[in-house]
XYZ file of C-alpha atoms in Angstrom:
613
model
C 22.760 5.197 -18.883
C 23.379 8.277 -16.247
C 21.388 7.017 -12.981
C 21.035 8.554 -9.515
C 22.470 5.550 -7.609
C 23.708 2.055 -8.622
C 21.445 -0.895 -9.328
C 23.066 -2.431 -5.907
C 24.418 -5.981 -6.231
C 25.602 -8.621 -3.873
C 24.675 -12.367 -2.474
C 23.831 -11.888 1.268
C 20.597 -9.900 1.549
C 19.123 -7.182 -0.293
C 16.165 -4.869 0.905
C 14.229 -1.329 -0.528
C 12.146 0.862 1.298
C 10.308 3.814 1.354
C 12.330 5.172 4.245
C 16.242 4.593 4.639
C 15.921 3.532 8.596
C 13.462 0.905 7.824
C 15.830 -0.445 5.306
C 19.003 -0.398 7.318
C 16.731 -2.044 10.164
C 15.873 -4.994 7.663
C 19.249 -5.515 6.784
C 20.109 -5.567 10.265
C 18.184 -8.547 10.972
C 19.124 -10.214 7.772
C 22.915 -9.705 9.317
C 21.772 -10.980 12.666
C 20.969 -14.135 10.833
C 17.269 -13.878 9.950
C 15.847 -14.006 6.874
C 13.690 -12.104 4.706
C 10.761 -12.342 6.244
C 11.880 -11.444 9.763
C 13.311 -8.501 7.687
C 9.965 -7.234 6.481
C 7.930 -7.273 9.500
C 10.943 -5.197 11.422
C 11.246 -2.770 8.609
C 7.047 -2.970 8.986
C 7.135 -1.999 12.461
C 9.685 0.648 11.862
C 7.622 2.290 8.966
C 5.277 3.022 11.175
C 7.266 5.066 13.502
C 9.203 6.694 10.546
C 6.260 7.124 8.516
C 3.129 7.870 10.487
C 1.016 9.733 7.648
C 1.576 7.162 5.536
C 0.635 4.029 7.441
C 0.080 2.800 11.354
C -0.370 -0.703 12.914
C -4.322 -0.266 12.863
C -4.135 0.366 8.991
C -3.666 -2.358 6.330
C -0.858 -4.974 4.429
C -0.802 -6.828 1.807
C 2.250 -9.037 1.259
C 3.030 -11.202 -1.579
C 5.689 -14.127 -0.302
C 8.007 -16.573 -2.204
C 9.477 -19.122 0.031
C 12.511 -20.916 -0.837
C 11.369 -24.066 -2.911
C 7.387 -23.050 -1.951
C 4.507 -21.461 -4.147
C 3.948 -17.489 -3.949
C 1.311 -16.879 -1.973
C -0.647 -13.536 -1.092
C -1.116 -12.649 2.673
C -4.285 -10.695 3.146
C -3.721 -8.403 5.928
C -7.156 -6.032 4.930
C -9.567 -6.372 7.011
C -12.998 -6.226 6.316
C -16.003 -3.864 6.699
C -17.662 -4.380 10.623
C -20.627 -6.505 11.294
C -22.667 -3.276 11.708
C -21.103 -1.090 8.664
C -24.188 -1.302 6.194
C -24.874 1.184 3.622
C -28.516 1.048 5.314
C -26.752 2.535 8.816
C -24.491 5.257 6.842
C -27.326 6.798 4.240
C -29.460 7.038 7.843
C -27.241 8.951 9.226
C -27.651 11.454 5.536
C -24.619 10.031 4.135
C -23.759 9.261 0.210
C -20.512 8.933 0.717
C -18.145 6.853 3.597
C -16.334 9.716 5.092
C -12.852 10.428 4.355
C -11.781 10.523 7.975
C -13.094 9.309 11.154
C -14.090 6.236 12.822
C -16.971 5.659 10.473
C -14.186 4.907 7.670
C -12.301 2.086 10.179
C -12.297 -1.229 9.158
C -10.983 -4.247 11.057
C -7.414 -3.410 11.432
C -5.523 -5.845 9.316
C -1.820 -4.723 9.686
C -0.333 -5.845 12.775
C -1.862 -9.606 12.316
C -0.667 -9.770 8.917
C 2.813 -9.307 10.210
C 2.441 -11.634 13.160
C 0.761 -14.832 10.872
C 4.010 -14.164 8.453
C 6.523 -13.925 11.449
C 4.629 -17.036 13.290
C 4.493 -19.240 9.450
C 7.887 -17.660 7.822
C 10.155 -16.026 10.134
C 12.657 -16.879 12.951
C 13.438 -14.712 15.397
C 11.366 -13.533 18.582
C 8.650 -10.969 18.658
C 11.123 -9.172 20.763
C 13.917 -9.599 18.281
C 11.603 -7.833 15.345
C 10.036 -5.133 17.458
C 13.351 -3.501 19.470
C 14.173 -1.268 16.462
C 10.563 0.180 16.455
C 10.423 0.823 19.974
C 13.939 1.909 20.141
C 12.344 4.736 17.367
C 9.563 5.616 19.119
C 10.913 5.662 22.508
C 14.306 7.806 21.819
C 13.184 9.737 19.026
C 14.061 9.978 15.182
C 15.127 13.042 12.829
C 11.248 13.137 11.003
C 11.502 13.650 7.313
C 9.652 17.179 5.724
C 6.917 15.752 4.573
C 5.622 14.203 8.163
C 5.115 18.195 9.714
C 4.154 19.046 6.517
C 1.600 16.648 7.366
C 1.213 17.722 10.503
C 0.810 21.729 9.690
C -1.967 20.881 6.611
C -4.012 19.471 9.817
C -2.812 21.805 12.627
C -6.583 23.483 13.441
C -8.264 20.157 13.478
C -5.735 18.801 16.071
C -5.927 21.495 18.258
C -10.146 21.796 17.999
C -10.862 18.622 18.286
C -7.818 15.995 17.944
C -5.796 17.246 21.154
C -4.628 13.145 21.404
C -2.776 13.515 18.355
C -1.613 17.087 19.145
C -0.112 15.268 22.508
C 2.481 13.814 20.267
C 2.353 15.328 16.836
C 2.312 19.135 17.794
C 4.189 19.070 21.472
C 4.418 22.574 22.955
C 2.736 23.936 19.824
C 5.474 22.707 17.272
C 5.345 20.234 14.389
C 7.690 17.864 14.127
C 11.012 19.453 12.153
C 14.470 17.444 10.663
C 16.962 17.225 12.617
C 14.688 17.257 15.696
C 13.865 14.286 17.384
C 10.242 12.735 17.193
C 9.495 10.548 19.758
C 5.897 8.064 20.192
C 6.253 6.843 23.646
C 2.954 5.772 24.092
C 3.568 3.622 20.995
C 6.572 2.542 22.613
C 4.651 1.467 25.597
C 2.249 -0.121 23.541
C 4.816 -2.559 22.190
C 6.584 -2.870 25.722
C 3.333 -3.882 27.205
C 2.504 -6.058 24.411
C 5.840 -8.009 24.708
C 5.252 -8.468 28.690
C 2.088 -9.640 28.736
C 2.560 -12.195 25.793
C 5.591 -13.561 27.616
C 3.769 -13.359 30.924
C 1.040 -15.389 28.896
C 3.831 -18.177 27.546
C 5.088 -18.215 30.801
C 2.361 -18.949 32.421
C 1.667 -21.432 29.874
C 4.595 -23.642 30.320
C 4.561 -23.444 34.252
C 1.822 -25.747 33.894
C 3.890 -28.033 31.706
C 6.007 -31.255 32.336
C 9.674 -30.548 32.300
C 10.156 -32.920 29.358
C 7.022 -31.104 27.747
C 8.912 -28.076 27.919
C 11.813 -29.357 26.898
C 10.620 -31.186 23.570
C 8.317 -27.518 23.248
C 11.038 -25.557 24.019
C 11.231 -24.606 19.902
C 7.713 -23.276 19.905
C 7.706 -20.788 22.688
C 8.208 -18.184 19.796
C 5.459 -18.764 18.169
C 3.363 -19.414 21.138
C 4.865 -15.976 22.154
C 3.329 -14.528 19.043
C -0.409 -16.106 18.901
C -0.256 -14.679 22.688
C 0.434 -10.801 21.207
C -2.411 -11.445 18.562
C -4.680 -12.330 21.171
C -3.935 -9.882 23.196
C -4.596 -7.194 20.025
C -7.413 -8.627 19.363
C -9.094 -9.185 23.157
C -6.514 -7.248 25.361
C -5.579 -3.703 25.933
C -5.146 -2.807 22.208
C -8.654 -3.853 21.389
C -10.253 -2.161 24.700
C -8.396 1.007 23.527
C -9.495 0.901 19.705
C -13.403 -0.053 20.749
C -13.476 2.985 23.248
C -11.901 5.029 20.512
C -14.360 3.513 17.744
C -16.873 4.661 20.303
C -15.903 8.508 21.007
C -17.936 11.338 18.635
C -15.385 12.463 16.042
C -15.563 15.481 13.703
C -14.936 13.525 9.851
C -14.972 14.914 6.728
C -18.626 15.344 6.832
C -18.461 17.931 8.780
C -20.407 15.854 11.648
C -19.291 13.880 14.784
C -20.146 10.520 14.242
C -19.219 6.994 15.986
C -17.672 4.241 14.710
C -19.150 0.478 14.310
C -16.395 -1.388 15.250
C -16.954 -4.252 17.871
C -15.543 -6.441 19.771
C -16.342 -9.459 18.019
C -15.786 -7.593 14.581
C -11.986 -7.793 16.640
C -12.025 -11.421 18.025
C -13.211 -13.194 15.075
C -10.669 -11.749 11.773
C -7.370 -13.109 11.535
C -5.057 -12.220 8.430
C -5.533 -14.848 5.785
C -3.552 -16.716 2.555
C -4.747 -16.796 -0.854
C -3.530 -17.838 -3.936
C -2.506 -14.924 -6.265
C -3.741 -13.640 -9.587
C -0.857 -14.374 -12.291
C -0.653 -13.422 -15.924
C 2.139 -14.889 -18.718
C 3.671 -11.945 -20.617
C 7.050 -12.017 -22.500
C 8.712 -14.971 -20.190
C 7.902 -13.432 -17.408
C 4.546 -14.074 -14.796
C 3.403 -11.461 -12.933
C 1.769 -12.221 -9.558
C -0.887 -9.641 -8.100
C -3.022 -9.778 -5.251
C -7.188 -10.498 -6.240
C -9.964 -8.495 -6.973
C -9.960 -7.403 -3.680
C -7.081 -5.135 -4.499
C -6.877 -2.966 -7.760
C -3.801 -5.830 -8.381
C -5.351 -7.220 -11.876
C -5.444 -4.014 -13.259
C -1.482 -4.478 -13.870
C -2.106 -7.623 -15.294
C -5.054 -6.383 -17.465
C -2.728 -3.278 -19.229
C -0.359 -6.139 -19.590
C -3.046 -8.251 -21.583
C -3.975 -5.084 -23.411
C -0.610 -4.607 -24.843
C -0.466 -5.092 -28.559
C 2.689 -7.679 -29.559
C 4.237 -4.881 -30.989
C 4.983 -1.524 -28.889
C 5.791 1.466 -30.006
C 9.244 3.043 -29.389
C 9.828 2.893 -25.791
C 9.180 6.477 -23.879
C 7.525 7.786 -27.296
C 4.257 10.087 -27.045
C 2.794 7.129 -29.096
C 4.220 4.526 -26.467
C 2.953 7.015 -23.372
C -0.543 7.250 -25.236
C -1.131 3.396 -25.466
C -0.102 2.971 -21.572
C -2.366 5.978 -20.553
C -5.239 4.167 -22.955
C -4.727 0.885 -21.572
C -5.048 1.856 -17.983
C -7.940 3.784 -18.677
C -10.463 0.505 -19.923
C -8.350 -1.660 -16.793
C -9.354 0.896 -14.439
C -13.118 1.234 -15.818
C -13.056 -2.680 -15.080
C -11.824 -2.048 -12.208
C -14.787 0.311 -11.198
C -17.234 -1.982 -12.402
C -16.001 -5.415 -11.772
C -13.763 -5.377 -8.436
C -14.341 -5.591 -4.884
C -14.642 -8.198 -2.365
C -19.234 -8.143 -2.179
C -19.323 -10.026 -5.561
C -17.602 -12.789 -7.254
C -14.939 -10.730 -9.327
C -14.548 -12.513 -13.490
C -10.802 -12.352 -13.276
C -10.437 -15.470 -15.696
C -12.237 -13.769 -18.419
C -11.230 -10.050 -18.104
C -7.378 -11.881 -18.503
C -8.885 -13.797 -21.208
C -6.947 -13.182 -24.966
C -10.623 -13.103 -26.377
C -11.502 -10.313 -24.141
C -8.389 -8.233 -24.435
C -8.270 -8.169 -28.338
C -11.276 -6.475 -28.343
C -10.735 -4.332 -25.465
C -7.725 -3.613 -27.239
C -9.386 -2.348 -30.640
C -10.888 0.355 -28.535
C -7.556 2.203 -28.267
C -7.240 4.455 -31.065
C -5.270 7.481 -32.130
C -6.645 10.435 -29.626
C -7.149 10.450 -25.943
C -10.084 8.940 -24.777
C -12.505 10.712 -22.048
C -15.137 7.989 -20.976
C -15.347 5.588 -18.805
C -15.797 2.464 -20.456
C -15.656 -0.843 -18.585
C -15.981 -3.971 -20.298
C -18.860 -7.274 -20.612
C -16.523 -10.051 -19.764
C -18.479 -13.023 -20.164
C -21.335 -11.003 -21.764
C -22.070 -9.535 -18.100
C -23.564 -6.392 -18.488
C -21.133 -3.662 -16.307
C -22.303 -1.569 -13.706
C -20.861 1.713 -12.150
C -21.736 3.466 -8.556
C -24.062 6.735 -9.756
C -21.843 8.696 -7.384
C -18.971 7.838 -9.650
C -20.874 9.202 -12.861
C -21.601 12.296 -10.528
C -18.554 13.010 -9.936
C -17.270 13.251 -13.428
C -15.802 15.973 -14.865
C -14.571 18.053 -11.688
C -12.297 20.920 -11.360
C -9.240 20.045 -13.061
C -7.172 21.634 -10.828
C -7.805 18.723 -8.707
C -5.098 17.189 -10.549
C -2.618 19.867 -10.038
C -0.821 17.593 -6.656
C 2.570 16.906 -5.553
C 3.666 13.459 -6.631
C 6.240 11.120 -5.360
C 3.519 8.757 -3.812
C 3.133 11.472 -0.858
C -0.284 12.053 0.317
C -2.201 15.290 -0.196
C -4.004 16.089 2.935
C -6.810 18.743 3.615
C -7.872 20.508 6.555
C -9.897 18.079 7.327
C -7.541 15.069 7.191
C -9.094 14.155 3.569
C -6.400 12.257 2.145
C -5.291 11.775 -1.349
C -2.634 9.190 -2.174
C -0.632 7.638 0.591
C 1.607 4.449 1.517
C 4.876 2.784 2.139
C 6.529 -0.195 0.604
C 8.923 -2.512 1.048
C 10.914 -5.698 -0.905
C 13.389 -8.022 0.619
C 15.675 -10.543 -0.643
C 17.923 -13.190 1.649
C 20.784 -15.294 0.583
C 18.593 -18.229 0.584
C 16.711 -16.782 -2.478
C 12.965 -16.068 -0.257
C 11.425 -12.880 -1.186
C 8.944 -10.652 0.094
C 7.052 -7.469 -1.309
C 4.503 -5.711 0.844
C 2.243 -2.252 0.434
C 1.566 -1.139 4.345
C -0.606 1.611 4.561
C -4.007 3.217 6.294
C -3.899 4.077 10.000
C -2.416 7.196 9.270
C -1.529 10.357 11.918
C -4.226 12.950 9.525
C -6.725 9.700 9.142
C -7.878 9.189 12.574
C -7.313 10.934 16.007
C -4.597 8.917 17.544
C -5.642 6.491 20.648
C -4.544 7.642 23.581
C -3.551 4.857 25.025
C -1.917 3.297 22.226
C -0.062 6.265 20.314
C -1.619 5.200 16.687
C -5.143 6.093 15.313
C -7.452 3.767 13.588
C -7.800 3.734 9.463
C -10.130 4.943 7.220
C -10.192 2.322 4.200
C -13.954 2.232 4.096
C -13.790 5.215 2.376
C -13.133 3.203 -0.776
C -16.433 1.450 -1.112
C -19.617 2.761 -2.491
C -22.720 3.795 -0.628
C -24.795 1.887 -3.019
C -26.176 -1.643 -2.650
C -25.337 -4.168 -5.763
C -21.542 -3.453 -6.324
C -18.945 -5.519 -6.389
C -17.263 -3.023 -4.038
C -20.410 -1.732 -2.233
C -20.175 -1.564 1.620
C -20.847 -5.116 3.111
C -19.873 -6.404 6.612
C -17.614 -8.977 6.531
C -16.627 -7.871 3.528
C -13.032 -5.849 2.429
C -12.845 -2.586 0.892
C -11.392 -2.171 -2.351
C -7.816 -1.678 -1.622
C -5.431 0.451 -3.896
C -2.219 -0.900 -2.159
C -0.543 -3.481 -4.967
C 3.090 -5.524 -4.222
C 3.934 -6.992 -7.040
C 6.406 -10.267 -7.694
C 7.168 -11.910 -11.333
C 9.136 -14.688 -12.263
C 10.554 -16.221 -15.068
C 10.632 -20.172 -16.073
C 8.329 -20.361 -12.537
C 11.350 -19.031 -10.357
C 10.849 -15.628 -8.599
C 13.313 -13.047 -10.097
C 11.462 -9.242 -9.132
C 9.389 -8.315 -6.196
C 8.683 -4.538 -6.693
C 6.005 -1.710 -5.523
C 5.224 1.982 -4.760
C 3.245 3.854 -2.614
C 0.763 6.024 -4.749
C -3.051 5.098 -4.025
C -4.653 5.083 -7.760
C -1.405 5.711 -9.554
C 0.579 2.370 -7.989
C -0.462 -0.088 -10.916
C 0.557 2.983 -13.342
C 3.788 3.215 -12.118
C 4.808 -0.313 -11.792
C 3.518 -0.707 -15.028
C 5.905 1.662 -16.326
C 8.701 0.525 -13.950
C 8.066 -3.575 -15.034
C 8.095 -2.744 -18.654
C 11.547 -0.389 -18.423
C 12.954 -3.923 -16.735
C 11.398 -5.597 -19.379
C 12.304 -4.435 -22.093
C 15.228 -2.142 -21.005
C 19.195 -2.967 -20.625
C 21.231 -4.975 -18.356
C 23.971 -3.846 -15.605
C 26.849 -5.831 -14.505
C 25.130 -8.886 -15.994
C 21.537 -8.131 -13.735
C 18.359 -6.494 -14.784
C 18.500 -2.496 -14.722
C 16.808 -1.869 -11.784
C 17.845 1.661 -10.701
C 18.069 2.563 -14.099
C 13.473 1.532 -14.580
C 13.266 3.161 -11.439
C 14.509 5.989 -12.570
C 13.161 6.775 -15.842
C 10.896 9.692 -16.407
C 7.161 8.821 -15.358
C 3.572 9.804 -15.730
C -0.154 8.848 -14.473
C -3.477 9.548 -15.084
C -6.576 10.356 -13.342
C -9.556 9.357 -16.015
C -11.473 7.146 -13.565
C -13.258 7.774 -10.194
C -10.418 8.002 -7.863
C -10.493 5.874 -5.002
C -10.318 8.697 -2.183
C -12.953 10.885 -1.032
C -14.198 12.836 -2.848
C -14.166 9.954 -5.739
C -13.883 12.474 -8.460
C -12.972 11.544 -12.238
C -10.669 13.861 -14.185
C -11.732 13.001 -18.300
C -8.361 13.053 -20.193
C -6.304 13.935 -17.425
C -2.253 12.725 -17.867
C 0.445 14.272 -15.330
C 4.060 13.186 -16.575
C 7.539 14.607 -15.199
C 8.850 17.337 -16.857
C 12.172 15.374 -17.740
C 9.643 13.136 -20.091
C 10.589 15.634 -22.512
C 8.949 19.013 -24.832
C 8.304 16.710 -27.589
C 6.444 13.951 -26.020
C 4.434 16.661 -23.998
C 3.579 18.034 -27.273
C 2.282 14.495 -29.138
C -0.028 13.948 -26.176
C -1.154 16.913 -26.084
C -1.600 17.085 -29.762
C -3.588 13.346 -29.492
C -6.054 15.307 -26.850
C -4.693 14.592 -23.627
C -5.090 17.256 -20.518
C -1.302 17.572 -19.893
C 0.260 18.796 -16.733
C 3.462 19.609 -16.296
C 4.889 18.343 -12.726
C 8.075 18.544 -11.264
C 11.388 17.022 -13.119
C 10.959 13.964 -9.888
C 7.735 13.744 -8.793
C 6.263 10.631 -9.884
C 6.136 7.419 -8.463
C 8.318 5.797 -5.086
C 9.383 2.576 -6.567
C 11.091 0.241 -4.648
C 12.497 -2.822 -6.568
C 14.913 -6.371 -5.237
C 15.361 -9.064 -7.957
C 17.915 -12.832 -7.460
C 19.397 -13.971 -10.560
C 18.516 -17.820 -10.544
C 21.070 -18.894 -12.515
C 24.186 -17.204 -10.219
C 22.793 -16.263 -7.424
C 23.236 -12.381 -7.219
C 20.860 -10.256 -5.824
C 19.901 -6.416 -6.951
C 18.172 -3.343 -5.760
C 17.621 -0.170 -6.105
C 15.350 2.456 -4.365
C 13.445 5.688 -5.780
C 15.268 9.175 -5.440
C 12.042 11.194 -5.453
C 11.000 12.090 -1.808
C 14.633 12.510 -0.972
C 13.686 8.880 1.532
C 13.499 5.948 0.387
C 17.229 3.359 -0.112
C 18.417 0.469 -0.794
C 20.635 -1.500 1.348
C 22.613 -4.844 0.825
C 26.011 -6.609 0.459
């Protein structure tokens, strides 16, 4: 089979990102002996210098984690909704929806303390050691890639009306950034510089005060004493002065309306990023491990329970039509049973009971309601916004793909994201979704050189929903790593950037794996990644506006005249997109059996690689 690159293979380290430097940075680290989660958080810290409009250390991470010989666990690095964020204080201020941009939107930053706790519990090398290629980014500069001025030009007006901190570094002397220019953050740069000193200052201090045979038998732990110093500091210090006075300053949104934020500083002090078990489901050998109902994670694993035992031909208008059905009654559950306000029935929407009849309600033509299930004879419940908001312009659909967001004038942003996977030579692994915090989301602090995020936006302004606005309670996240295993040894961690369409396209990209050929003796990686694509948009999207497109499918033009034609002849609203502009998959994978590692990166976007040896 004809691919763009090679499914890599080697034994030492592999990594895939959405942007080439990050990756090269990971596998830097892996060669200066670290493993692969000291390679994730500095490929984290470098996305968001290389990346800014798709995610920034105030937005959000999750990470799924396999240790060597240890259980997968799920790092929650979401943060939740402010003590003061009720629906009560946003419909006073003539609200019905959380804006799409602005303080109002910001929840607790989660991102940076995710990557500390997994650097503090996993990794082993200095804070210093992790952070030197993102300040070395942001301090000398880096050739942007199109799509950040793009970025950058779709917002111009706002950042010169009312943004002029963000114009400071995103439109010097009038220009957006360009390739083959450099792009330099230095107040990011200073950020981290400041953050290093005064965390060392702070361990130094410490261990003054100590015996000399104290230090000596503590001399192993000054790195990660080093480390709860910088989370301290980001949550008491300088950072968290900076984002309260920003949370604090009138901002035009996408309401049209200056508005403050309700971020405090205890909302700061008292979150820390947190473990959880994940959410697994058995299919064909392999178990899939998701993130909870927090995240829109089971709504892989409930297409996968929806799939008859039997599929039809693989890439066949019949085999596109029972994906694009499947997701559609996952992602009504999904609207009517996930969120972090209420308990969320995972065990019975996964249940076989459940799916087979879920499953009878696929039939021959496209479906355009939204039907969510009664797992457990619960009766389901949608916001009334969502039902609102059904049936809007079609055109709506009609966006660039690739995972890239598509930003308004007003910031509004639809779709968004990076990812990352890494894989050492000791066989740990490590997939993780950054995103939020974004250039267009937020106006950038001025004292920090990164704005705050706007994931708020994704919960409902209506009491009684699983995903209603709560404080102390996370937003429904899109953002979905994924890892699998077979005989209970991790083999695949995997992801894409993508808002809504990420549990589409891994979908598609899981089952390619699946069911597709081998390479040199591993799985096909490059070859899933890929194959033509498609996603669909019959369920309240989880961006503002929250509109619902009824029968709505957008595949690649490479997918083929005759498949177009069979979906379109079972009812589906086909459009047409680009021959690559669906889906930024990023996939590693270890052979238990021989040790070899894999990966392969997505071509569309022109960005992201895969490194390894």
């Amino acid at each position: 089979m004809f691919t763009t690159r090679p499914t890599l293979q080697g034994t030492y380290g592999m990594v895939s990102s959405t942007h080439w430097l990050a990756s090269q940075c990971a596998m830097a680290v892996l060669e200066d002996g670290g493993n692969a989660f000291d390679a994730a958080v500095a490929a984290g810290f470098v996305l968001h210098v290389v990346e800014p409009h798709l995610n920034g250390p105030a937005g959000e991470v999750p990470i799924l984690l396999a240790p060597t010989g240890g259980p997968v666990r799920v790092l929650c690095g979401q943060g939740p909704a402010p003590a003061g964020a009720t629906v009560a204080h946003y419909r006073a201020l003539g609200l019905d929806l959380v804006p799409g941009t602005g303080p109002l939107a910001a929840a607790v930053p989660g991102a940076f303390d995710a990557w500390m706790v997994l650097l503090r519990d996993h990794g082993t090398k200095s804070l210093a050691d992790v952070l030197k290629y993102a300040i070395g980014y942001a301090e000398d500069g880096h050739p942007p890639v199109e799509r950040v001025g793009e970025t950058v030009e779709s917002v111009r007006a706002l950042f010169e009306s009312d943004w002029q901190s963000s114009a400071e570094i995103y439109l010097p002397g009038g220009r957006a950034p360009r390739p083959g220019q450099l792009l330099r953050n230095p107040a990011l740069a200073h950020t981290w510089r400041r953050l290093l000193a005064e965390s060392e200052s702070e361990c130094d201090c410490e261990s003054a005060s100590e015996s000399a045979a104290t230090r000596a038998s503590a001399s192993g732990d000054a790195r990660v004493r080093q480390i709860e110093a910088a989370r301290r500091i980001w949550r008491e210090g300088f950072v968290a002065q900076a984002l309260l006075a920003q949370s604090a300053r009138p901002t035009l949104d996408t309401s049209g309306e200056r508005h403050t934020g309700t971020l405090t500083a205890a909302d700061l002090a008292d979150w820390s990023a947190s473990y959880e078990a994940p959410v697994t489901y058995d299919w064909n050998g392999w178990t899939v491990c998701k993130a909870g109902g927090w995240s829109q994670g089971p709504a892989f694993l409930q297409q996968l329970a929806l799939l008859p035992g039997e599929l039809p031909p693989y890439g066949s208008d019949e085999y596109v039509h029972l994906l694009v059905e499947g997701c559609k009654l996952a992602m009504a559950d999904r609207e009517a049973w996930y969120g972090d306000a209420a308990e969320v029935p995972l065990t019975d929407l996964l249940s076989d009971g459940y799916n087979t009849a879920r499953r009878a309600l696929v039939g021959p033509a496209a479906s355009y309601e939204l039907r969510p299930g009664s797992p457990g004879g619960r009766i389901p419940r949608v916001a009334e916004h969502a039902l609102r908001a059904r049936g809007a312009d079609f055109a709506y659909a009609r966006m660039p793909g690739a995972g890239e967001p598509t930003v308004g004038p007003d910031g509004a942003t639809r779709g968004d994201t990076c990812h990352l996977d890494v894989v050492d030579r000791w066989g740990n692994m490590v997939a993780a979704t950054p995103s939020g915090g974004w250039l267009q989301s937020n106006p950038v602090v001025p004292e920090l050189g990164f704005p705050l995020g706007t994931r708020l936006q994704m919960t409902w302004l209506e009491e009684g929903l699983p995903n209603s606005l709560t404080p102390g309670r996370r937003p429904r996240t899109t953002l979905s790593p994924s890892l699998a295993l077979r005989g209970g040894v991790p083999v695949l961690a995997f992801g894409t950037p993508g808002g809504d369409q990420q549990d589409q396209w891994q979908l598609h990209f899981f089952l390619a794996v699946a069911l597709g050929a081998r390479v040199r003796g591993g799985l096909d990686l490059q070859g899933a990644v890929d194959a033509p694509n498609w996603h669909n948009d019959s369920f309240p999207s989880s961006f503002h506006p929250r509109v619902t497109l009824p029968g709505s499918v957008t595949v690649e033009s490479r997918i083929g005249a005759a498949v177009i034609d069979g979906l379109r002849r079972r009812g589906h609203r086909v459009t047409v997109g680009d021959a690559w502009s669906e889906g930024r998959l990023c996939a590693v994978a270890r052979d238990p059996d021989t040790g070899v590692l894999s990966a392969a990166a997505n071509p569309r976007g022109m960005q992201g690689y895969a490194v390894g040896r």
